[in-house]
mmCIF file of C-alpha atoms and ligand atoms in Angstrom:
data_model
loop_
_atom_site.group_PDB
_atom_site.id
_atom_site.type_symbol
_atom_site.label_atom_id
_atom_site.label_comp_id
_atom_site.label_asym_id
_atom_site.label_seq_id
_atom_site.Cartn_x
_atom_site.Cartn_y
_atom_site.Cartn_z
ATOM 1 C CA UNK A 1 -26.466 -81.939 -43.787
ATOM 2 C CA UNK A 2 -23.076 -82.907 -42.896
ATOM 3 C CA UNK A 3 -22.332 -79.624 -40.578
ATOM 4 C CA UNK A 4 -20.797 -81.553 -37.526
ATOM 5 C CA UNK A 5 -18.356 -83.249 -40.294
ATOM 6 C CA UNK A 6 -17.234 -79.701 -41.859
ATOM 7 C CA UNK A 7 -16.625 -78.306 -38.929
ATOM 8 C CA UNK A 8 -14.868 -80.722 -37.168
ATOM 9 C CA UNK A 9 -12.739 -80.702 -40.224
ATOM 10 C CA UNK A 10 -12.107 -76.813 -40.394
ATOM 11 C CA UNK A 11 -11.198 -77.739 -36.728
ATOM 12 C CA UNK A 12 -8.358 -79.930 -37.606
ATOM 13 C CA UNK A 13 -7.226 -77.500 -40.547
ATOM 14 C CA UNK A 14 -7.202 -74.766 -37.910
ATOM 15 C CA UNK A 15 -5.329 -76.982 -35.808
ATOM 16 C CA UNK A 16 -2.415 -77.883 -38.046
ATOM 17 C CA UNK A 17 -2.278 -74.379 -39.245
ATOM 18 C CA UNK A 18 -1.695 -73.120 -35.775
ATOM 19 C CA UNK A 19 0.893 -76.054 -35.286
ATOM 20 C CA UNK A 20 2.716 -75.004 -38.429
ATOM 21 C CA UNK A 21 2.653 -70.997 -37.431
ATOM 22 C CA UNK A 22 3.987 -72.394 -33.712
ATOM 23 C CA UNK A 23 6.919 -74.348 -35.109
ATOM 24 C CA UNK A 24 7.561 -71.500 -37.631
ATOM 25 C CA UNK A 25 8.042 -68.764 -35.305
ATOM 26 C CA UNK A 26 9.238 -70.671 -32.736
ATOM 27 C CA UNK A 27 11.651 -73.755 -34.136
ATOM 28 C CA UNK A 28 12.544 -76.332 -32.030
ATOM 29 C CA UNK A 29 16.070 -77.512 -31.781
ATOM 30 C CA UNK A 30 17.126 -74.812 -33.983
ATOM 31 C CA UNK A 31 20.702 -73.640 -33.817
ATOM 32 C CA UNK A 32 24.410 -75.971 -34.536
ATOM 33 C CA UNK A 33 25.035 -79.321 -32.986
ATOM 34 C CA UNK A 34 28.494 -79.615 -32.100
ATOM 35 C CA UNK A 35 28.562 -83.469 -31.600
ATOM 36 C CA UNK A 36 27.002 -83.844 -35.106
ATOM 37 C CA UNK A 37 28.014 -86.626 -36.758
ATOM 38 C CA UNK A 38 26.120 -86.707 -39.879
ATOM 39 C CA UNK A 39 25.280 -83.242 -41.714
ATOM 40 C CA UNK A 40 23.724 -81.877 -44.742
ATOM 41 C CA UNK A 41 22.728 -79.146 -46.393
ATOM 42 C CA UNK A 42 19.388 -78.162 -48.350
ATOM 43 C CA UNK A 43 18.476 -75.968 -51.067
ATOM 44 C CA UNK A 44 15.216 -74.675 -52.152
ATOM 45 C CA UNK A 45 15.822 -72.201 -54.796
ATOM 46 C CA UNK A 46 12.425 -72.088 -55.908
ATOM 47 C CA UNK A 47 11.484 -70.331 -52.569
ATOM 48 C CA UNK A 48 14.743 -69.584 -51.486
ATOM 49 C CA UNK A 49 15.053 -71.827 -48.499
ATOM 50 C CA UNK A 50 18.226 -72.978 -47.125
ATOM 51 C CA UNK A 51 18.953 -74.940 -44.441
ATOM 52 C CA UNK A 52 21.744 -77.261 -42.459
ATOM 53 C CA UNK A 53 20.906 -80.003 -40.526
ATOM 54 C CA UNK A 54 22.219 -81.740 -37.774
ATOM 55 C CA UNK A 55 22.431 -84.949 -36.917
ATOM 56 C CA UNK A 56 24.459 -87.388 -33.741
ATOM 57 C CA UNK A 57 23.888 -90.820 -33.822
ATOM 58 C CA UNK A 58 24.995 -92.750 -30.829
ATOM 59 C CA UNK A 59 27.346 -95.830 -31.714
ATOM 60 C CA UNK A 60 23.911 -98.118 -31.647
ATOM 61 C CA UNK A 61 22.671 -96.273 -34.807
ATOM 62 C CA UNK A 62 20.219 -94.282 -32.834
ATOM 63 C CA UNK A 63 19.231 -90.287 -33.048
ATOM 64 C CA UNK A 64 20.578 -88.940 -29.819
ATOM 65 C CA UNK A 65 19.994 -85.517 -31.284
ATOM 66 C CA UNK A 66 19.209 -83.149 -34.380
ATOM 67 C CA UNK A 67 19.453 -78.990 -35.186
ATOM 68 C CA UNK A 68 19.421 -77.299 -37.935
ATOM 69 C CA UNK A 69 20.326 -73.679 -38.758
ATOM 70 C CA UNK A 70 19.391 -71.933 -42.040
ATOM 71 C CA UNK A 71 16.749 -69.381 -43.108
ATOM 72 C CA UNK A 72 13.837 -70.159 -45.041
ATOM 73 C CA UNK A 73 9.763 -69.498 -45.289
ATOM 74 C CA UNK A 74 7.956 -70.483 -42.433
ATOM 75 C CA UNK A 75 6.826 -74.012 -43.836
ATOM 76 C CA UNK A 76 10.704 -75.023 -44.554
ATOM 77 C CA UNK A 77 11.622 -73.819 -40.910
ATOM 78 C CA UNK A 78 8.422 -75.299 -39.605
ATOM 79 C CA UNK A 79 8.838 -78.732 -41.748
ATOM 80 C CA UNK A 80 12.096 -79.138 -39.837
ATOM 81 C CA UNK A 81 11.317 -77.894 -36.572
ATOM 82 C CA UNK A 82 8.381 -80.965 -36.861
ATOM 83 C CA UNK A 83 11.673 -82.893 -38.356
ATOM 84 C CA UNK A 84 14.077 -82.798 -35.485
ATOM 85 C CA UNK A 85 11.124 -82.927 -33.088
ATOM 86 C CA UNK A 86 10.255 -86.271 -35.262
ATOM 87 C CA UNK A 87 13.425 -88.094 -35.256
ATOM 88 C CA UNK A 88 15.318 -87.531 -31.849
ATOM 89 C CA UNK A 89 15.598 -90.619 -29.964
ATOM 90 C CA UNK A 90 14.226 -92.969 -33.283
ATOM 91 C CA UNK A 91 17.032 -95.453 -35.268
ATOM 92 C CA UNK A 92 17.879 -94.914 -38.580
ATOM 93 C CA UNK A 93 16.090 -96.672 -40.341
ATOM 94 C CA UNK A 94 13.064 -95.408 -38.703
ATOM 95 C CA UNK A 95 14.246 -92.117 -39.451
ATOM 96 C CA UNK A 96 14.364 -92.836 -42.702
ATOM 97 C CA UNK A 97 10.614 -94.737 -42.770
ATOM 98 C CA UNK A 98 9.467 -91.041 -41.820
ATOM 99 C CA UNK A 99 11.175 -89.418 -44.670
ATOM 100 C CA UNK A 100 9.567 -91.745 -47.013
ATOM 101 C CA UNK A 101 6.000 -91.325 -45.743
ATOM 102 C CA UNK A 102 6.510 -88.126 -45.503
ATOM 103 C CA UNK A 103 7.668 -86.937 -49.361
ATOM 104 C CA UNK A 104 5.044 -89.679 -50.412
ATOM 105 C CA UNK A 105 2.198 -87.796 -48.703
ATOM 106 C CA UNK A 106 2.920 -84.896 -49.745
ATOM 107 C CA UNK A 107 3.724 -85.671 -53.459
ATOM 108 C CA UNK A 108 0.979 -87.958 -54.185
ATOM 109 C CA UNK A 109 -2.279 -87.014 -55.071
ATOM 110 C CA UNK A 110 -4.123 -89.543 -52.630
ATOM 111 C CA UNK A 111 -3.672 -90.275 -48.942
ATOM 112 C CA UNK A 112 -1.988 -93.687 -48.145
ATOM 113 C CA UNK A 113 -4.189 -94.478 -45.148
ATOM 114 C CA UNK A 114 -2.154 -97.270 -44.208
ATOM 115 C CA UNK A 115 0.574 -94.360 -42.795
ATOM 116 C CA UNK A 116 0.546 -92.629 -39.510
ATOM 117 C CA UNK A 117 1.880 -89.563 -39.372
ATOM 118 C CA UNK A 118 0.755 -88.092 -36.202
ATOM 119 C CA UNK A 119 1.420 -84.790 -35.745
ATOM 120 C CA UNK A 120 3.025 -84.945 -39.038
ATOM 121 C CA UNK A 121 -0.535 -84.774 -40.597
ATOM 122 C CA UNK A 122 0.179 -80.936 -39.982
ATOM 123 C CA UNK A 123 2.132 -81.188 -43.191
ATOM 124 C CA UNK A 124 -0.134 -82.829 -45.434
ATOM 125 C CA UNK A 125 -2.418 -79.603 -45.939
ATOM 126 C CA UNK A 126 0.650 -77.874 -47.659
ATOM 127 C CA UNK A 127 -0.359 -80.356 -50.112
ATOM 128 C CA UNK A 128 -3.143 -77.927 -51.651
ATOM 129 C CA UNK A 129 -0.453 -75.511 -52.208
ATOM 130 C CA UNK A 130 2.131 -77.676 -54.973
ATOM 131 C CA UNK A 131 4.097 -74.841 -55.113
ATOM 132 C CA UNK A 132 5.039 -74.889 -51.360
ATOM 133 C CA UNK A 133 5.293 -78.543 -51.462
ATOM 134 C CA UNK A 134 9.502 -78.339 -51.838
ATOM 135 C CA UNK A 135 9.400 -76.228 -49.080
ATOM 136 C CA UNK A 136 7.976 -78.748 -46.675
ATOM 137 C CA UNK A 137 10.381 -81.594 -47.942
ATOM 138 C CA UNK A 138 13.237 -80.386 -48.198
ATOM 139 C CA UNK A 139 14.347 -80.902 -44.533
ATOM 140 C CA UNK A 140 13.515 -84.437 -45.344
ATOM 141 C CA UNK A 141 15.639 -84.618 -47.966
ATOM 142 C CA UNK A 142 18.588 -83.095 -46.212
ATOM 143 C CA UNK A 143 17.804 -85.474 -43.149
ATOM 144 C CA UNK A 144 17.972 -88.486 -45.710
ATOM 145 C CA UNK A 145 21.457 -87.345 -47.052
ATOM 146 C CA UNK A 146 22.610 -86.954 -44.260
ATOM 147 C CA UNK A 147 21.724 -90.245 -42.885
ATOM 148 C CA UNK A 148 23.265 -91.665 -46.231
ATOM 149 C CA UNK A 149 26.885 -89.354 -45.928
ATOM 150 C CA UNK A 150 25.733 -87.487 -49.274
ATOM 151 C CA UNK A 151 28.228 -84.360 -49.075
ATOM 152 C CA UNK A 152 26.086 -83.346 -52.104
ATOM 153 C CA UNK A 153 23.845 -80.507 -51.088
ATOM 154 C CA UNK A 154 20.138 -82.167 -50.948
ATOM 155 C CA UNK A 155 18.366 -79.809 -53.785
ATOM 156 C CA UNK A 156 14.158 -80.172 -54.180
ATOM 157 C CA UNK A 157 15.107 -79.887 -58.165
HETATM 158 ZN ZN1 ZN B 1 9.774 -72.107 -48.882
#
């Protein structure tokens, strides 16, 4: 009998799925930056999300602040709500750390225990969905153009 275990467990699904419904009705940092220095845009079409994001880095290389705007399913809007929430106040490169944990999780078939994601772990149950898995990276994708300058619309195809 391993009750305790499964429960605890439906726990933590329950959890995340009321963290990803919270960030999807209510984004954070949603809305245009005006001090943006870095931007992209992103484009699901499998789903039909679309988003911009935001970025202002401060002349040390460090996130002083992220938005985005666009419209997309509530994963997408809640994947970068987490996002901005994620990278404000982080450098680059660490920036950049997350999106590679991040599209790794969640496009491998095993866990890498050896990453942290915090509250990012929210994400990693849109894993038993592979169709919804562009959804939930394609703010990372757009974040990691945007970091780079790509003018190039980030696309999950
Ligand atoms: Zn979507």
């Amino acid at each position: 009998m391993n009750n305790v275990a499964s429960i605890a467990t439906d726990d933590v699904r329950e959890l995340y799925r009321e963290l990803i419904l919270d960030h999807a009705r209510k984004p954070r940092h949603f809305g245009r930056l005006e001090d943006a220095t870095h931007t992209a845009e992103g484009i699901n079409p499998l789903c039909g999300d679309k988003l911009k994001l935001y970025i202002e880095l401060d002349d040390s290389g460090v996130i002083r602040d992220a938005a985005f705007e666009g419209s997309g399913c509530a994963i997408s809007v809640a994947s970068a709500s987490l996002l901005t929430d994620t990278v404000i106040g982080l450098p680059v490169a660490a920036a950049v750390h997350w999106f590679e944990n991040v599209t790794a999780i969640l496009t491998s078939d095993s866990s890498d225990p050896t990453i942290d994601l915090g509250k990012l772990h929210a994400l990693e149950g849109v894993r038993e969905f592979p169709s919804r898995v562009k959804c939930a990276t394609l703010s990372w994708h757009a974040l990691n153009s945007a970091l780079e300058n790509d003018k190039t619309p980030a696309t999950t195809e």
